[in-house]
Coordinates of C-alpha atoms in Angstrom, one line a residue:
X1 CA 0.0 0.0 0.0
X2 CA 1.5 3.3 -1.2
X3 CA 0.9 6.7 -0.4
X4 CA -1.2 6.8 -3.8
X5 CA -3.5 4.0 -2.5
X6 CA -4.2 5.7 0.9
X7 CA -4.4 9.3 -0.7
X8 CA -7.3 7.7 -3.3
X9 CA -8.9 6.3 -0.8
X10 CA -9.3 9.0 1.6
X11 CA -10.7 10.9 -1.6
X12 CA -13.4 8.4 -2.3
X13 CA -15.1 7.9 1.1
X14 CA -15.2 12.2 1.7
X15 CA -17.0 11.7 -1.8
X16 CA -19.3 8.8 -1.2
X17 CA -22.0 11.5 0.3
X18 CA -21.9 13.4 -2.2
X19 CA -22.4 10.8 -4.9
X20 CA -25.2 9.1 -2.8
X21 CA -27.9 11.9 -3.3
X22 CA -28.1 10.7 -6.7
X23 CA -28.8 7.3 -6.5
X24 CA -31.7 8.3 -3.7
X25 CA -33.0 10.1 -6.5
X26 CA -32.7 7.3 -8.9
X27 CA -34.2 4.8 -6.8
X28 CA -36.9 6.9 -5.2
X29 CA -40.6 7.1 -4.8
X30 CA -42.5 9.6 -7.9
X31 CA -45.3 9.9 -6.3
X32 CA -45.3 13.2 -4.4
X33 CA -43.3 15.0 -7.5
X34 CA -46.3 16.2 -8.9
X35 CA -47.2 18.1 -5.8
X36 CA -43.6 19.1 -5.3
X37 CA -43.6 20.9 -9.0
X38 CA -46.9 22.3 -8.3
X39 CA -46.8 24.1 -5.2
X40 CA -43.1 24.2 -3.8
X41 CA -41.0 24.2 -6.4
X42 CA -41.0 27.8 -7.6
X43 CA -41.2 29.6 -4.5
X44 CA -37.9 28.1 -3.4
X45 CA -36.3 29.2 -6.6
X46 CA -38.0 33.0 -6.4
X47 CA -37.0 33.1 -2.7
X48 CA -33.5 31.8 -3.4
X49 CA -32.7 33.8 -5.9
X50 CA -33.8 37.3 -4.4
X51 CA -32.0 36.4 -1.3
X52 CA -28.7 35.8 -2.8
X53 CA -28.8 38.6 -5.1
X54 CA -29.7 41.0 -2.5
X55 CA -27.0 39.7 0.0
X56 CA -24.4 39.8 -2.4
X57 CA -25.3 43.6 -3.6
X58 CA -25.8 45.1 -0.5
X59 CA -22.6 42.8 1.2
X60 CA -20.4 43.9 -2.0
X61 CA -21.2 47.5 -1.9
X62 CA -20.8 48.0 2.1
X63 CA -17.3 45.4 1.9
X64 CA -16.0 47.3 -1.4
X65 CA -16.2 51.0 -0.2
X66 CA -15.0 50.1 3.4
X67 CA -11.9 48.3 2.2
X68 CA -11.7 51.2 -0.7
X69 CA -11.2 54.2 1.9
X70 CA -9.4 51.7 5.3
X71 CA -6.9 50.9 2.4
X72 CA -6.0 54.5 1.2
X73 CA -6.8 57.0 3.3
X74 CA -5.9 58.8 6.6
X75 CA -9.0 59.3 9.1
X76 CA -9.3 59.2 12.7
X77 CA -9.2 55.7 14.3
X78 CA -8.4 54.2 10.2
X79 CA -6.5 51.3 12.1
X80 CA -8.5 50.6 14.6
X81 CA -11.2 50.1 12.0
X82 CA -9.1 48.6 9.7
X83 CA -9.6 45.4 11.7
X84 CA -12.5 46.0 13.4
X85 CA -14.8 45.6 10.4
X86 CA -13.7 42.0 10.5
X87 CA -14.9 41.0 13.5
X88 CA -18.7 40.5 12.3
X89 CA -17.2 37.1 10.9
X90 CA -17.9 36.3 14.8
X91 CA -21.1 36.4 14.7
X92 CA -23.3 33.5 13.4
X93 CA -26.3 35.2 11.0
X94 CA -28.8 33.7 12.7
X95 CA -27.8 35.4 16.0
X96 CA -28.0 38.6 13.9
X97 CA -31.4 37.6 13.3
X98 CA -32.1 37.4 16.8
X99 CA -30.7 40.9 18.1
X100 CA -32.1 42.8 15.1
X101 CA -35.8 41.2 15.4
X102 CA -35.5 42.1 19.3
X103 CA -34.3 45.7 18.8
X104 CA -37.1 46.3 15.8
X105 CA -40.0 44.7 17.2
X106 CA -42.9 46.3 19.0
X107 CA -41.9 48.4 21.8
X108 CA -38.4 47.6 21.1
X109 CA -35.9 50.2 21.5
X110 CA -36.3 51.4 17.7
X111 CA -39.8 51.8 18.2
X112 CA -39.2 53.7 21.8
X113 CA -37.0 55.9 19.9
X114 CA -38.3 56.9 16.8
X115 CA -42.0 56.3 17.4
X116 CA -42.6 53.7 14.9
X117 CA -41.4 50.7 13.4
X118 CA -40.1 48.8 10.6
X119 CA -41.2 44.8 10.1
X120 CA -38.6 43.2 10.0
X121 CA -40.0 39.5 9.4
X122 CA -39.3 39.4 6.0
X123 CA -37.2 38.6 2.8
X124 CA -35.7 42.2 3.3
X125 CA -34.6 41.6 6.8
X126 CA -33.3 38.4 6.1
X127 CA -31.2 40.1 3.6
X128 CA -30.1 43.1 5.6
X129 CA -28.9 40.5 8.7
X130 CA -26.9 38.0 6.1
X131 CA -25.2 41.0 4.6
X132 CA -24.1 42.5 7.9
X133 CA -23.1 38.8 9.2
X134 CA -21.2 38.4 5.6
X135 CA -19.7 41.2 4.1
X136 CA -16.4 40.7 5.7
X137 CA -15.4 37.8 3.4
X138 CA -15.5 40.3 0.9
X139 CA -13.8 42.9 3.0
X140 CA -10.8 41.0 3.8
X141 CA -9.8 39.9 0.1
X142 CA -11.0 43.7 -1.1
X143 CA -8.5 45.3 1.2
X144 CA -5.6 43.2 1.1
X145 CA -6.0 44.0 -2.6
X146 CA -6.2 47.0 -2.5
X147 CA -3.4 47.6 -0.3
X148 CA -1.1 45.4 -2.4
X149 CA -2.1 47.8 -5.9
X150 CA 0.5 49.4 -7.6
X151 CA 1.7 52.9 -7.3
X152 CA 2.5 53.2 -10.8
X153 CA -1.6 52.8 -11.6
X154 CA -2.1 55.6 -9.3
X155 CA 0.3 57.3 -11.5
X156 CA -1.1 57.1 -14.3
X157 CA -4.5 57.9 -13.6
X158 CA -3.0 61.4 -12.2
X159 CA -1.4 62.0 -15.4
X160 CA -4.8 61.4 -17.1
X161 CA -6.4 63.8 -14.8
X162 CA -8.8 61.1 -13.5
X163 CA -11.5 61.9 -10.8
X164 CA -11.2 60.0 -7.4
X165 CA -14.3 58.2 -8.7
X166 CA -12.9 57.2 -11.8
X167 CA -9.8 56.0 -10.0
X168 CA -11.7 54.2 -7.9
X169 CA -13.5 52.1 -10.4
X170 CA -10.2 51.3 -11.7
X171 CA -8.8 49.7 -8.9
X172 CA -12.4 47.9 -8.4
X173 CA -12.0 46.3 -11.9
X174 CA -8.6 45.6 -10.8
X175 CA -9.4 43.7 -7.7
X176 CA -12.2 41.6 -9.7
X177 CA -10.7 38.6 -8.9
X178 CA -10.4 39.3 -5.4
X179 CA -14.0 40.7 -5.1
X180 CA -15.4 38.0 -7.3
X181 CA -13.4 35.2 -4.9
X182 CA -15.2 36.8 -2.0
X183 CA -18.2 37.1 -3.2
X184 CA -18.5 33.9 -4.3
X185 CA -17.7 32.9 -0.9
X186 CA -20.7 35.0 0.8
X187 CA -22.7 33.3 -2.0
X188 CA -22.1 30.1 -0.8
X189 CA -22.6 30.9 2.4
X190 CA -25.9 31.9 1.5
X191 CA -27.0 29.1 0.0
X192 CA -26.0 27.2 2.7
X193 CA -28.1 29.4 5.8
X194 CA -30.8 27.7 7.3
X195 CA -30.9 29.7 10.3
X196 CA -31.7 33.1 9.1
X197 CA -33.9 32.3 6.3
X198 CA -35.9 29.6 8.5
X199 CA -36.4 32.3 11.1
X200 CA -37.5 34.7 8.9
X201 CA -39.7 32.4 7.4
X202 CA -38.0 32.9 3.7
X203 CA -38.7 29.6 1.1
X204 CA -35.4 29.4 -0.1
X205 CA -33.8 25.7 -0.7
X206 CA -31.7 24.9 1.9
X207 CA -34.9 25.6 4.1
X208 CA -37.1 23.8 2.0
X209 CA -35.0 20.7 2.3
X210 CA -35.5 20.9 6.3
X211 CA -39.2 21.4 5.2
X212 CA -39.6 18.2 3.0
X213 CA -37.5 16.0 5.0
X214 CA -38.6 16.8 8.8
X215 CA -42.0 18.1 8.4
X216 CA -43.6 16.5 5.5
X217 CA -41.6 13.5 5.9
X218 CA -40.5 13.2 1.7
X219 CA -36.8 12.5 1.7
X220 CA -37.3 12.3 -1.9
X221 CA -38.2 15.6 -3.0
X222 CA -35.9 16.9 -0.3
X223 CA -33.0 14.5 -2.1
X224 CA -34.0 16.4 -5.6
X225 CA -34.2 19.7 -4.2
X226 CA -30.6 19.5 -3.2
X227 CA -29.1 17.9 -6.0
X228 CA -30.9 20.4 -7.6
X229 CA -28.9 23.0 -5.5
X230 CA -25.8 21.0 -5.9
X231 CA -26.0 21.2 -9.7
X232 CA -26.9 25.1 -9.3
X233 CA -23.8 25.6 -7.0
X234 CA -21.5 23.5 -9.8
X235 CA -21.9 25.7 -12.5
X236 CA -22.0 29.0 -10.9
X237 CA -18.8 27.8 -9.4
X238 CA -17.2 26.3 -13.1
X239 CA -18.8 29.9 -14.2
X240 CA -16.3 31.8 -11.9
X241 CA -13.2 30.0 -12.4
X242 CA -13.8 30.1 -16.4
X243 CA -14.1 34.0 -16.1
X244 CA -10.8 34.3 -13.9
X245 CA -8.8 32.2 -16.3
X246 CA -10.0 34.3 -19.6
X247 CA -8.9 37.8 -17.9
X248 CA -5.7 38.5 -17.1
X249 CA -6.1 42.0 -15.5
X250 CA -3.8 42.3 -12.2
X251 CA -1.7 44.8 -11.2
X252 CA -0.6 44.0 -8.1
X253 CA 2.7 44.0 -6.3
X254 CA 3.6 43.1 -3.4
X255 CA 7.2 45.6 -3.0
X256 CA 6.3 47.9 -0.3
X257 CA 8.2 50.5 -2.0
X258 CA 6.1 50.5 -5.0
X259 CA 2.6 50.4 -3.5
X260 CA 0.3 53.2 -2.4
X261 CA 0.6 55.5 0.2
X262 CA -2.5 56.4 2.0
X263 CA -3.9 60.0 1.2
X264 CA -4.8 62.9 3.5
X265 CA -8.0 64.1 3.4
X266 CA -9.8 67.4 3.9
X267 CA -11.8 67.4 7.1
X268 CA -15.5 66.8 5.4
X269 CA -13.6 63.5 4.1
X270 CA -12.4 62.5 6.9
X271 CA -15.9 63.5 9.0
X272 CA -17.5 60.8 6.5
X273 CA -15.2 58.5 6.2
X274 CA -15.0 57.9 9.6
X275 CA -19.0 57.8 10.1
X276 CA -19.0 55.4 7.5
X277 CA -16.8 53.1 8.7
X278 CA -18.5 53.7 12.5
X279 CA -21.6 53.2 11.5
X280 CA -20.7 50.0 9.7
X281 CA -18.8 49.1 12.6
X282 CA -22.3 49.7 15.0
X283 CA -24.8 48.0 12.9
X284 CA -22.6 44.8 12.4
X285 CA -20.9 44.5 15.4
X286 CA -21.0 46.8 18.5
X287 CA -25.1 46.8 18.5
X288 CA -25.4 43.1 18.3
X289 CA -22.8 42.3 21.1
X290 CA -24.5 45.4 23.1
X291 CA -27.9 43.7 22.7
X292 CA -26.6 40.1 23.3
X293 CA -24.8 41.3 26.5
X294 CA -28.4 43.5 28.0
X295 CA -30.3 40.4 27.4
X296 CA -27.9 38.4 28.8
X297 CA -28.0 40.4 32.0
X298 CA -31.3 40.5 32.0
X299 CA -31.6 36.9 32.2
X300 CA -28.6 36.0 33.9
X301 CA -30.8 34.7 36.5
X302 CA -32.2 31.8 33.9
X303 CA -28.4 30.9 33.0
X304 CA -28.4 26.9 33.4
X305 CA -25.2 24.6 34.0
X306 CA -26.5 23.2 31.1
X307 CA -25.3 25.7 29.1
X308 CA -22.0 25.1 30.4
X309 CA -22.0 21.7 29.1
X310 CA -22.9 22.6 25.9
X311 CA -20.2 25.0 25.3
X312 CA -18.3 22.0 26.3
X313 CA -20.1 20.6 23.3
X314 CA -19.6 22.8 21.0
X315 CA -15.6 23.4 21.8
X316 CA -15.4 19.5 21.8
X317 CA -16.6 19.2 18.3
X318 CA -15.1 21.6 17.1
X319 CA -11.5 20.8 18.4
X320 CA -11.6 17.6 17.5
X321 CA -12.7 17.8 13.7
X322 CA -10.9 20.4 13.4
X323 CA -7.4 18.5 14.1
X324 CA -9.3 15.9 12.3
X325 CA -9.4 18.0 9.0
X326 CA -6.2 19.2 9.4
X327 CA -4.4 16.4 9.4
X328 CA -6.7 14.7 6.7
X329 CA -6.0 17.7 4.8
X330 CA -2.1 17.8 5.3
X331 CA -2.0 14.2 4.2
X332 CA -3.6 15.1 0.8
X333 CA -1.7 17.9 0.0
X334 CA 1.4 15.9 0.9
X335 CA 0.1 13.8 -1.5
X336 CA -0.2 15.5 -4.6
X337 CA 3.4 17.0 -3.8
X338 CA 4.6 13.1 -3.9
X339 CA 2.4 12.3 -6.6
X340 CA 3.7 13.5 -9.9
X341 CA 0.3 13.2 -11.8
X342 CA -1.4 16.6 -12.5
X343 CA -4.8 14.9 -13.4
X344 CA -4.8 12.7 -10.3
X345 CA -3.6 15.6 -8.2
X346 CA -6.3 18.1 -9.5
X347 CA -9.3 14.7 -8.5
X348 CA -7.6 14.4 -5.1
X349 CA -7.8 18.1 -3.9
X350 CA -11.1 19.6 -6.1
X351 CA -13.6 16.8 -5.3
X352 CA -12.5 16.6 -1.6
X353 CA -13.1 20.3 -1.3
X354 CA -16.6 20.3 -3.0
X355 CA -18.4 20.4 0.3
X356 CA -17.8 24.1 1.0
X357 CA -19.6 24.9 -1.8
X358 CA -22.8 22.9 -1.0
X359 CA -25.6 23.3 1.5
X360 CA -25.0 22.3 4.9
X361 CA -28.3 21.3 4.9
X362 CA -27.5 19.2 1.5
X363 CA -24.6 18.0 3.1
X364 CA -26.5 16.4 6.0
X365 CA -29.1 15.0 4.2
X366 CA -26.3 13.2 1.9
X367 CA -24.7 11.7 4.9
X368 CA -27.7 10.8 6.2
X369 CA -28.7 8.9 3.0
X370 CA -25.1 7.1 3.5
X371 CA -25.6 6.3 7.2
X372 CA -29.1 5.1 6.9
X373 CA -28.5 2.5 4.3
X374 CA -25.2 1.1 6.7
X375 CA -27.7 1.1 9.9
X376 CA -30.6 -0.7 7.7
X377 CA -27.6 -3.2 6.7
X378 CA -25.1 -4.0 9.2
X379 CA -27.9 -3.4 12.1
X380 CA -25.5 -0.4 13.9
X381 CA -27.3 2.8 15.2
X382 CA -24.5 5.1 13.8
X383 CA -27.5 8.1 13.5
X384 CA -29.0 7.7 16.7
X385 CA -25.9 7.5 18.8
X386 CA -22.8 8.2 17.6
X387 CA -20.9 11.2 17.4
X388 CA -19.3 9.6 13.9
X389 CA -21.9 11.0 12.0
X390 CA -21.7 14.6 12.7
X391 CA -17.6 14.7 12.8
X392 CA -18.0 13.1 9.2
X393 CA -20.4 15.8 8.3
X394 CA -18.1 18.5 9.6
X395 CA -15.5 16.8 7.7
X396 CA -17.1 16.9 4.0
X397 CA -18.4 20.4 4.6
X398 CA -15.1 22.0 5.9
X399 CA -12.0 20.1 4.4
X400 CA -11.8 22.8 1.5
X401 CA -11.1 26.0 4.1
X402 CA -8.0 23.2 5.4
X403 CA -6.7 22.2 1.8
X404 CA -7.2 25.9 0.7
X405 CA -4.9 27.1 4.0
X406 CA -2.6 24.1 3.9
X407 CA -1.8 24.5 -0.1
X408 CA -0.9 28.1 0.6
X409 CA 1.5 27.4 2.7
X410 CA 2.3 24.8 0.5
X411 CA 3.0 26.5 -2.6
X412 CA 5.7 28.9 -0.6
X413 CA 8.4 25.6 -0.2
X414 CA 10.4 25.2 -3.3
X415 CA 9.7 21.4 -4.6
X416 CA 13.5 21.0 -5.0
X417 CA 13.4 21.0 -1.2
X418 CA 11.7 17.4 -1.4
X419 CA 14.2 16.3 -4.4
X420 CA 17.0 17.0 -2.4
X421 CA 15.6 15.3 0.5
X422 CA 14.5 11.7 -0.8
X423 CA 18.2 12.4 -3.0
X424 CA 19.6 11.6 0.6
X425 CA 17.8 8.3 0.8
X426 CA 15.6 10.6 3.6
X427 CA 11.7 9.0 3.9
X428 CA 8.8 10.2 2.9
X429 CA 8.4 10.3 6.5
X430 CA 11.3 12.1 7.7
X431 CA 10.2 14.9 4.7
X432 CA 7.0 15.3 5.8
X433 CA 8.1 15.9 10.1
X434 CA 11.2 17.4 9.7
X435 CA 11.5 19.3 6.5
X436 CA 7.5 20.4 5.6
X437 CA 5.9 20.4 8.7
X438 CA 8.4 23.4 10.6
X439 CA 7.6 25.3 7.5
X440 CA 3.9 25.1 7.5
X441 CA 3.7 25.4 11.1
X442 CA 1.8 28.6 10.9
X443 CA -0.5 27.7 8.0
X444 CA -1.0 24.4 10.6
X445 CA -2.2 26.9 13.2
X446 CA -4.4 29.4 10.6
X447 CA -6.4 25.8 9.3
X448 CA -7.2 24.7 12.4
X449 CA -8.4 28.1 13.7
X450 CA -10.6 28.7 10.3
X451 CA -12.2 25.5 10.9
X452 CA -12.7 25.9 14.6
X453 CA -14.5 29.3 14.0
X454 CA -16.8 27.5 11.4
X455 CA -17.9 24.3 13.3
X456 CA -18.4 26.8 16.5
X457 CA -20.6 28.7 14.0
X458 CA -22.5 25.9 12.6
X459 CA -26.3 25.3 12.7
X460 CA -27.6 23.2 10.1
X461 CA -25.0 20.4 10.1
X462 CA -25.1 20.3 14.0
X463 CA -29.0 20.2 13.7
X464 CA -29.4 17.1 11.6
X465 CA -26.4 15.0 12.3
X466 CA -26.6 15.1 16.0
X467 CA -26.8 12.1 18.0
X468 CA -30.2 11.8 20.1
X469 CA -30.1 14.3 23.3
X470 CA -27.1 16.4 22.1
X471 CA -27.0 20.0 22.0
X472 CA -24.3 22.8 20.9
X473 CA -25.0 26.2 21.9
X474 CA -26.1 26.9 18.6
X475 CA -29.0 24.6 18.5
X476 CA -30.0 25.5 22.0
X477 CA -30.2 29.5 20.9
X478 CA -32.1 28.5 17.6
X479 CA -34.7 26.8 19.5
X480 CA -35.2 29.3 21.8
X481 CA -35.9 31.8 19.2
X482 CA -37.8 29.8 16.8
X483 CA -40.3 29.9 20.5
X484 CA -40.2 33.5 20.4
X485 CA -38.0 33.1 23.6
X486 CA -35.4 35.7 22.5
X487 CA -34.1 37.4 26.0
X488 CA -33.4 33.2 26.7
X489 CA -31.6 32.8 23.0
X490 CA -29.5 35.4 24.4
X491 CA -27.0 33.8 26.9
X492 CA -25.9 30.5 24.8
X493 CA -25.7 33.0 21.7
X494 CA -23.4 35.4 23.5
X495 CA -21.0 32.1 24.4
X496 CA -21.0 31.5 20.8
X497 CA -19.6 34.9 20.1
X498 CA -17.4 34.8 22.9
X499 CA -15.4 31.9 21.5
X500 CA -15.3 32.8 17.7
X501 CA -14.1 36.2 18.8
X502 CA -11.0 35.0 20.7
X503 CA -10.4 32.4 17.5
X504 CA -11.0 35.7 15.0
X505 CA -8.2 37.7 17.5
X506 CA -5.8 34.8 17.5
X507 CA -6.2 34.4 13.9
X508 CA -5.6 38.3 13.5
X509 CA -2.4 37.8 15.6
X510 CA -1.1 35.2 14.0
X511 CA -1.1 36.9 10.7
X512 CA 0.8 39.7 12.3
X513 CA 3.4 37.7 13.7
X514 CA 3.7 35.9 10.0
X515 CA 3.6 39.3 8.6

């Protein structure tokens, strides 16, 4: 057995889920299609479609012109914001769903304020929560792009006479790639919320599959529905990377000397540049935490060991999968450094890392499928009681941010490094501990934090995998507000912040130390 074997392997069980949704479809009972079609069927794709749109418009427009004027100008507190906008990627959407419905609802504190108030339980709030709880994906690419643009294509703009505006959009089309890589990353995430859009009561598909498969009991049109979505997320996806291979418009650099300085501005520029980025700041981050922290107090008197044990829970899972993903990850890139075939190489990493891209809602249901027929065959209760299911889940949905992380440490160690050491007779062994691993030992750390900060984070997944009587934080504070218990939501959803933010701030510090 050879490293080839093993690394084939691995590949082929993380992609047995994935393939299973379409033999359930195959095999399935017709019978309730018609009804499906009839009555179901379009509202999923009308509310799918508006959501997504909307998120990504109003996500790209606030990350775009935040990381625009962080990245090249001089305001008051510029680097305190700088970093502060990115700390919204601690809060799950759902939990922004929570504090905004509280704050706007009847005699909330909007409606004590301004006298009236807006409703909020709709498609439009839904939207306005995922793009606050989103944005920064785009934000962080945007800026680091940005920040990395020439000085020579300020240059020339200048000689041209070209407005700020027009300046900007240059440096926007610029950064396509970035903003189009982020983007596609808030769209994915999107797809993939069950939280929000269930709370809000929005038919898009990754709630309808919930719908069909727990309420109305048809795992078959559920199984369609998100194969359908699979097939959606495939070509929007083979779409993207089509478009960034055909243009070839960077102009980056990454010499210090040659990049942009930040610009002064006069004071009415700076006045709105910093209200901007404040209020940004406020509505994404510092109102939520305020609110979660009030009805936290408020309640304190309600707060259960119980919770306690689920944070327990919740950092279990997520410790352990997460080393469980890094090290499956490691192993495959390893691989396809070993492996000198670019076909096999491009199989192994691509259909492992499919997962991200899908539903977590699809992604349950698909391991599910997979369970259910091994419990029906070999008489084991793996869905019922075993915590295998749900690390397996975590694993198909979240290898991709791990390969992504390790291969970019990766692609920094010069492969004459590993010729020179199996030259010397070395293992593949000894290459891997005592010549890679040192190197990546940072990129070890940043994939283990990522994925940490995601399986904290996660709802849907945690929702339909879990063993009988098991509960993360995140499940507890969704039930709680699905009851219209909100003020209760508000402790185990404040834990959940707590420990993303100190994974977000140790991720932030170990970029500055690699830095």
């Amino acid at each position: 057995m050879n490293i080839k074997f093993w690394a084939i392997t691995v590949a082929l069980i993380i992609l047995v889920p994935i393939i299973s949704i379409f033999f359930e479809i195959a095999f399935g009972d017709y019978s309730n299609l018609e009804h499906f079609f009839k009555y179901l069927f379009l509202r999923y794709i009308q509310g799918t479609f508006l959501v997504a749109f909307g998120v990504l418009a109003l996500s790209a427009t606030i990350a775009v012109i935040s990381a625009w004027i962080v990245a090249n100008y001089r305001f008051p507190f510029v680097n305190f914001f700088e970093y502060a906008l990115m700390l919204p990627l601690a809060i799950p959407a759902y939990i922004f769903s929570f504090c905004y419905v509280g704050i706007m609802e009847f005699q909330g504190y909007f409606h004590k304020i301004f006298g009236f108030r807006l409703d909020f339980m709709n498609i439009y709030g839904a939207i306005f929560v995922l793009s606050l709880s989103l944005y920064p994906y785009i934000y962080m690419f945007a800026k680091t792009s940005f920040k990395t643009q020439s000085k020579v294509l300020f240059d020339v703009c200048k000689i041209y006479k070209l407005s700020q505006f027009k300046i900007f959009r240059v440096a926007v089309m610029l950064s396509r790639p970035a903003i189009i890589g982020g983007a596609m990353l808030v769209l994915m995430e999107t797809l993939s919320d069950y939280g929000t859009v269930a709370y809000y009561g929005v038919a898009t598909f990754s709630a309808g599959i919930f719908k069909l498969w727990f309420d109305l009991g048809d795992s078959y049109s559920a199984s369609i529905l998100a194969a359908m979505l699979m097939v959606l997320v495939f070509i929007i996806m083979i779409f993207e990377h089509i478009n960034k291979n055909s243009k070839g418009y960077s102009f980056n650099t990454h010499n210090i000397a040659k990049t942009t300085a930040k610009s002064e501005l006069n004071t009415i520029g700076k006045t709105l540049a910093f209200l901007w980025c404040f209020v940004i700041f406020c509505l994404a981050f510092l109102f939520p935490v305020i609110w979660l922290v009030y009805w936290s107090i408020m309640t304190i008197q309600d707060f259960k060991l119980e919770f306690i044990t689920m944070a327990g829970n919740s950092l279990l899972m997520a410790i352990i999968s997460a080393i469980l993903i890094t090290f499956i990850s490691f192993f495959l890139v390893f691989s396809t450094r070993i492996i000198k075939n670019n076909k096999l190489n491009t199989f192994l990493l691509k259909t492992t890392s499919l997962g991200y891209a899908l539903p977590g809602a699809s992604i349950g249901l698909c391991v599910m499928i997979v369970f259910g027929y091994i419990d029906r065959n070999f008489g084991t209760q793996f869905l019922s009681a075993s915590f295998v299911v749900l690390i397996f889940g975590y694993i198909v949905r979240f290898l991709a941010t791990s390969v992504y992380a390790v291969e970019s440490g990766y692609a920094k160690i010069p492969k004459n490094i590993d010729d020179a050491s199996l030259l010397l007779n070395r293992s593949k062994f000894t290459l891997f501990f005592k010549v890679h691993f040192p190197l990546l030992k940072h990129f070890f750390f940043l994939s283990l934090i990522v994925v940490f900060i995601d399986i904290v984070k996660e709802l849907p997944l945690s929702l339909i995998l879990r063993p009988l009587g098991f509960e993360t934080l995140s499940i507890r504070a969704f039930f709680y507000a699905t009851d219209e218990r909100l003020y209760a939501a508000a402790l185990p959803s404040l834990l959940i912040v707590l420990l993303s933010l100190v994974a977000v701030i140790w991720l932030e510090i170990i970029s500055r130390k690699k830095a």
